[in-house]
Amino acid sequence: MPASRISITIPAALVAQADTAARRRNRSRSWIIAEAVRRYVEAAAPGEAVREPTPLPYAAGLGAQRLAQLRADLRLTPEDRVREAERTLQAGRPHGSSAYGSTTRLIGFERYEDYLDYKRREDAR
């Protein structure tokens, strides 16, 4: 956040207290005063606190690999997506388990390639 230079007049005793606090915290006097103002504003008007801008939680969203996987998945037809979901469900079932039986394990994969690697290893057994 860009800084602005200001001039203020405050009691000498308060300046001494700010200097003592700054030395104890290994900070500058300006930082101590700015922090005091920030806390005052935050307490005086909840919801309108002075804060540095934070990035949006989904800004620049997905990583390149995850985005490529998402695009590949979206190119599938709805029927193909259902088939892939059923295959994934089947891969998570113990061998010999029916579609209506109880599932004893659930396996999740970050990427479709991870699922394919798992499937190859399972089929090799």
Coordinates of N, CA and C in Angstrom, one line a residue:
M1 N 0.9 -1.2 0.0 CA 0.0 0.0 0.0 C 0.9 1.2 0.0
P2 N 0.7 2.2 -0.9 CA 1.5 3.4 -0.9 C 1.3 4.2 0.4
A3 N 2.4 4.8 0.8 CA 2.4 5.6 2.1 C 2.3 7.0 1.7
S4 N 1.7 7.8 2.7 CA 1.5 9.2 2.6 C 2.3 9.8 3.8
R5 N 2.9 10.9 3.6 CA 3.6 11.7 4.6 C 2.6 12.7 5.2
I6 N 2.5 12.7 6.5 CA 1.6 13.6 7.2 C 2.3 14.2 8.4
S7 N 1.8 15.3 8.9 CA 2.3 16.0 10.1 C 1.2 16.0 11.1
I8 N 1.5 15.6 12.3 CA 0.6 15.6 13.4 C 1.2 16.2 14.6
T9 N 0.3 16.7 15.5 CA 0.8 17.2 16.8 C 0.2 16.4 17.9
I10 N 1.0 15.8 18.7 CA 0.5 14.9 19.8 C 1.4 15.2 21.0
P11 N 0.8 15.0 22.2 CA 1.6 15.2 23.4 C 3.0 14.5 23.4
A12 N 4.0 15.1 24.0 CA 5.3 14.6 24.0 C 5.3 13.2 24.8
A13 N 4.5 13.1 25.8 CA 4.5 11.8 26.6 C 4.0 10.7 25.7
L14 N 3.1 11.0 24.8 CA 2.5 10.0 23.9 C 3.6 9.6 22.8
V15 N 4.4 10.6 22.4 CA 5.5 10.3 21.5 C 6.5 9.3 22.1
A16 N 6.8 9.6 23.4 CA 7.7 8.8 24.2 C 7.2 7.4 24.3
Q17 N 5.9 7.2 24.6 CA 5.3 5.9 24.7 C 5.4 5.2 23.3
A18 N 5.1 5.9 22.2 CA 5.2 5.3 20.9 C 6.6 4.8 20.6
D19 N 7.6 5.6 21.0 CA 9.0 5.3 20.8 C 9.4 4.0 21.6
T20 N 8.9 4.0 22.8 CA 9.2 2.8 23.6 C 8.5 1.5 23.0
A21 N 7.3 1.7 22.6 CA 6.6 0.5 22.0 C 7.3 0.1 20.7
A22 N 7.8 1.1 19.9 CA 8.5 0.8 18.7 C 9.8 0.0 18.9
R23 N 10.5 0.4 19.9 CA 11.8 -0.3 20.3 C 11.5 -1.7 20.7
R24 N 10.5 -1.9 21.6 CA 10.1 -3.2 22.1 C 9.8 -4.1 21.0
R25 N 9.1 -3.6 20.0 CA 8.6 -4.5 18.8 C 9.6 -4.5 17.6
N26 N 10.6 -3.7 17.8 CA 11.6 -3.6 16.7 C 10.9 -3.1 15.4
R27 N 10.1 -2.0 15.6 CA 9.4 -1.4 14.5 C 9.7 0.1 14.5
S28 N 9.2 0.8 13.5 CA 9.4 2.2 13.4 C 8.3 2.9 14.2
R29 N 8.5 4.2 14.5 CA 7.5 5.0 15.2 C 6.3 5.1 14.2
S30 N 6.5 5.3 12.9 CA 5.5 5.4 11.9 C 4.6 4.2 11.9
W31 N 5.2 3.0 12.0 CA 4.5 1.7 12.0 C 3.6 1.7 13.2
I32 N 4.1 2.0 14.4 CA 3.3 2.0 15.6 C 2.1 2.9 15.5
I33 N 2.3 4.1 15.0 CA 1.2 5.1 14.9 C 0.2 4.6 13.8
A34 N 0.7 4.1 12.7 CA -0.2 3.6 11.6 C -1.0 2.4 12.2
E35 N -0.4 1.6 12.9 CA -1.1 0.4 13.5 C -2.2 0.9 14.5
A36 N -1.9 1.9 15.3 CA -2.8 2.5 16.2 C -4.0 3.1 15.5
V37 N -3.8 3.8 14.4 CA -4.9 4.4 13.6 C -5.7 3.2 13.0
R38 N -5.0 2.2 12.4 CA -5.7 1.1 11.8 C -6.7 0.4 12.8
R39 N -6.2 0.2 14.0 CA -7.0 -0.5 15.1 C -8.1 0.4 15.5
Y40 N -7.9 1.7 15.6 CA -8.9 2.7 16.0 C -10.1 2.7 15.0
V41 N -9.7 2.8 13.7 CA -10.7 2.8 12.7 C -11.5 1.5 12.7
E42 N -10.8 0.4 12.8 CA -11.5 -0.9 12.8 C -12.5 -1.0 13.9
A43 N -12.1 -0.6 15.1 CA -12.9 -0.6 16.3 C -14.1 0.4 16.2
A44 N -13.8 1.5 15.6 CA -14.9 2.6 15.6 C -15.9 2.3 14.6
A45 N -15.6 1.6 13.5 CA -16.6 1.4 12.4 C -16.4 -0.1 11.9
P46 N -17.0 -1.0 12.7 CA -16.9 -2.4 12.3 C -17.5 -2.6 10.8
G47 N -16.8 -3.4 10.1 CA -17.2 -3.6 8.7 C -16.6 -2.7 7.7
E48 N -16.1 -1.6 8.2 CA -15.4 -0.6 7.3 C -14.0 -0.4 7.7
A49 N -13.3 -1.6 8.0 CA -11.9 -1.5 8.5 C -11.0 -1.1 7.4
V50 N -9.9 -0.5 7.8 CA -8.8 -0.1 6.8 C -8.0 -1.4 6.7
R51 N -7.9 -1.9 5.5 CA -7.1 -3.1 5.2 C -6.4 -3.0 3.9
E52 N -5.3 -3.7 3.8 CA -4.7 -3.8 2.5 C -5.5 -4.7 1.6
P53 N -5.5 -4.5 0.3 CA -6.4 -5.3 -0.6 C -5.9 -6.7 -0.5
T54 N -6.8 -7.6 -0.5 CA -6.5 -9.1 -0.5 C -6.9 -9.7 -1.9
P55 N -6.2 -10.6 -2.4 CA -6.6 -11.2 -3.7 C -7.9 -12.0 -3.5
L56 N -8.7 -12.0 -4.5 CA -9.9 -12.8 -4.5 C -9.6 -14.3 -4.3
P57 N -10.4 -15.1 -3.6 CA -10.0 -16.5 -3.4 C -9.9 -17.3 -4.7
Y58 N -10.6 -16.9 -5.7 CA -10.6 -17.6 -7.0 C -9.9 -16.9 -8.1
A59 N -9.2 -15.8 -7.7 CA -8.4 -15.1 -8.7 C -7.4 -16.0 -9.4
A60 N -7.2 -15.9 -10.6 CA -6.3 -16.7 -11.4 C -6.5 -18.2 -11.1
G61 N -7.6 -18.5 -10.6 CA -8.2 -19.8 -10.3 C -7.3 -21.1 -10.4
L62 N -7.5 -21.9 -11.4 CA -6.9 -23.2 -11.4 C -5.5 -23.2 -12.0
G63 N -4.8 -24.2 -11.6 CA -3.4 -24.3 -12.2 C -3.6 -24.8 -13.6
A64 N -2.5 -24.7 -14.3 CA -2.6 -25.1 -15.8 C -3.0 -26.5 -16.0
Q65 N -2.5 -27.5 -15.2 CA -2.9 -28.8 -15.5 C -4.4 -29.1 -15.1
R66 N -4.8 -28.5 -14.0 CA -6.2 -28.7 -13.6 C -7.2 -28.0 -14.6
L67 N -6.8 -26.8 -15.1 CA -7.6 -26.1 -16.1 C -7.6 -26.9 -17.4
A68 N -6.5 -27.5 -17.8 CA -6.5 -28.4 -19.0 C -7.4 -29.6 -18.8
Q69 N -7.4 -30.2 -17.6 CA -8.3 -31.3 -17.4 C -9.7 -30.9 -17.4
L70 N -10.0 -29.8 -16.8 CA -11.4 -29.3 -16.8 C -11.9 -29.0 -18.2
R71 N -11.1 -28.4 -19.1 CA -11.5 -28.2 -20.5 C -11.7 -29.5 -21.2
A72 N -10.8 -30.5 -20.9 CA -11.0 -31.8 -21.6 C -12.3 -32.5 -21.1
D73 N -12.6 -32.4 -19.8 CA -13.8 -32.9 -19.3 C -15.0 -32.2 -19.9
L74 N -15.0 -30.9 -20.1 CA -16.1 -30.2 -20.7 C -16.3 -30.5 -22.1
R75 N -15.3 -31.0 -22.8 CA -15.5 -31.4 -24.2 C -16.2 -32.7 -24.4
L76 N -16.3 -33.5 -23.3 CA -17.1 -34.7 -23.3 C -18.6 -34.4 -23.4
T77 N -19.3 -35.4 -24.1 CA -20.7 -35.3 -24.1 C -21.3 -35.6 -22.7
P78 N -22.5 -35.2 -22.4 CA -23.1 -35.5 -21.1 C -23.1 -37.1 -20.8
E79 N -23.3 -37.8 -21.9 CA -23.3 -39.3 -21.7 C -21.9 -39.8 -21.4
D80 N -20.9 -39.3 -22.1 CA -19.6 -39.7 -21.8 C -19.1 -39.3 -20.3
R81 N -19.6 -38.1 -19.9 CA -19.3 -37.7 -18.5 C -19.9 -38.7 -17.5
V82 N -21.2 -39.1 -17.8 CA -21.8 -40.1 -16.9 C -21.1 -41.4 -16.9
R83 N -20.6 -41.9 -18.1 CA -19.9 -43.1 -18.2 C -18.6 -43.0 -17.4
E84 N -17.9 -41.9 -17.6 CA -16.6 -41.7 -16.8 C -16.9 -41.7 -15.3
A85 N -18.0 -41.1 -14.9 CA -18.3 -41.1 -13.5 C -18.6 -42.5 -13.0
E86 N -19.3 -43.2 -13.8 CA -19.6 -44.6 -13.4 C -18.4 -45.5 -13.3
R87 N -17.4 -45.2 -14.2 CA -16.2 -46.0 -14.2 C -15.4 -45.6 -12.9
T88 N -15.4 -44.3 -12.6 CA -14.7 -43.9 -11.4 C -15.4 -44.5 -10.2
L89 N -16.7 -44.5 -10.1 CA -17.4 -45.2 -9.0 C -17.0 -46.6 -8.9
Q90 N -17.0 -47.3 -10.0 CA -16.7 -48.7 -10.1 C -15.2 -49.0 -9.6
A91 N -14.3 -48.1 -9.9 CA -13.0 -48.2 -9.5 C -12.8 -48.0 -8.0
G92 N -13.7 -47.3 -7.4 CA -13.7 -47.1 -5.9 C -14.3 -48.3 -5.1
R93 N -15.0 -49.2 -5.8 CA -15.6 -50.4 -5.1 C -14.6 -51.5 -5.0
P94 N -14.7 -52.2 -3.9 CA -13.9 -53.4 -3.8 C -14.3 -54.4 -4.9
H95 N -13.3 -55.2 -5.3 CA -13.6 -56.2 -6.4 C -14.7 -57.1 -6.0
G96 N -15.6 -57.4 -6.9 CA -16.7 -58.3 -6.6 C -17.9 -57.6 -5.9
S97 N -17.8 -56.3 -5.6 CA -18.9 -55.6 -5.0 C -19.9 -55.2 -6.0
S98 N -21.2 -55.3 -5.7 CA -22.3 -54.9 -6.6 C -22.5 -53.4 -6.5
A99 N -23.2 -52.9 -7.5 CA -23.6 -51.5 -7.5 C -24.4 -51.1 -6.3
Y100 N -25.1 -52.1 -5.8 CA -26.0 -51.7 -4.7 C -25.5 -52.2 -3.3
G101 N -24.3 -52.8 -3.3 CA -23.7 -53.2 -2.1 C -23.1 -52.0 -1.3
S102 N -22.6 -52.3 -0.1 CA -22.0 -51.2 0.6 C -20.5 -51.0 0.1
T103 N -20.1 -49.7 0.1 CA -18.8 -49.4 -0.4 C -17.9 -49.3 0.8
T104 N -16.8 -50.0 0.8 CA -15.9 -49.9 2.0 C -14.8 -48.9 1.8
R105 N -14.6 -48.4 0.6 CA -13.6 -47.4 0.4 C -14.0 -46.4 -0.6
L106 N -13.5 -45.2 -0.5 CA -13.7 -44.2 -1.5 C -12.4 -43.6 -1.9
I107 N -12.1 -43.5 -3.2 CA -10.8 -43.1 -3.7 C -11.1 -41.8 -4.5
G108 N -10.4 -40.8 -4.2 CA -10.5 -39.5 -5.0 C -9.2 -39.2 -5.7
F109 N -9.3 -38.6 -6.8 CA -8.1 -38.3 -7.6 C -8.1 -36.8 -8.0
E110 N -6.9 -36.2 -7.9 CA -6.8 -34.8 -8.3 C -7.0 -34.6 -9.8
R111 N -6.4 -35.6 -10.6 CA -6.5 -35.5 -12.0 C -6.9 -36.8 -12.6
Y112 N -7.5 -36.7 -13.8 CA -8.0 -37.9 -14.5 C -6.8 -38.9 -14.8
E113 N -5.6 -38.3 -15.0 CA -4.4 -39.1 -15.3 C -4.1 -39.9 -14.1
D114 N -4.3 -39.4 -12.9 CA -4.0 -40.1 -11.7 C -4.9 -41.3 -11.6
Y115 N -6.2 -41.1 -12.0 CA -7.1 -42.2 -12.0 C -6.7 -43.3 -13.0
L116 N -6.3 -42.9 -14.2 CA -5.8 -43.9 -15.2 C -4.6 -44.7 -14.7
D117 N -3.7 -44.0 -14.0 CA -2.5 -44.7 -13.5 C -3.0 -45.7 -12.4
Y118 N -3.9 -45.3 -11.6 CA -4.4 -46.2 -10.5 C -5.1 -47.4 -11.2
K119 N -5.9 -47.2 -12.2 CA -6.6 -48.2 -12.9 C -5.7 -49.2 -13.5
R120 N -4.6 -48.7 -14.2 CA -3.6 -49.6 -14.8 C -3.0 -50.5 -13.8
R121 N -2.6 -49.9 -12.6 CA -2.0 -50.7 -11.5 C -3.0 -51.8 -11.0
E122 N -4.2 -51.4 -10.9 CA -5.2 -52.3 -10.4 C -5.5 -53.5 -11.4
D123 N -5.5 -53.1 -12.6 CA -5.7 -54.1 -13.7 C -4.5 -55.1 -13.8
A124 N -3.4 -54.6 -13.5 CA -2.1 -55.4 -13.6 C -2.1 -56.5 -12.5
R125 N -2.8 -56.3 -11.4 CA -2.8 -57.2 -10.3 C -3.4 -58.6 -10.7

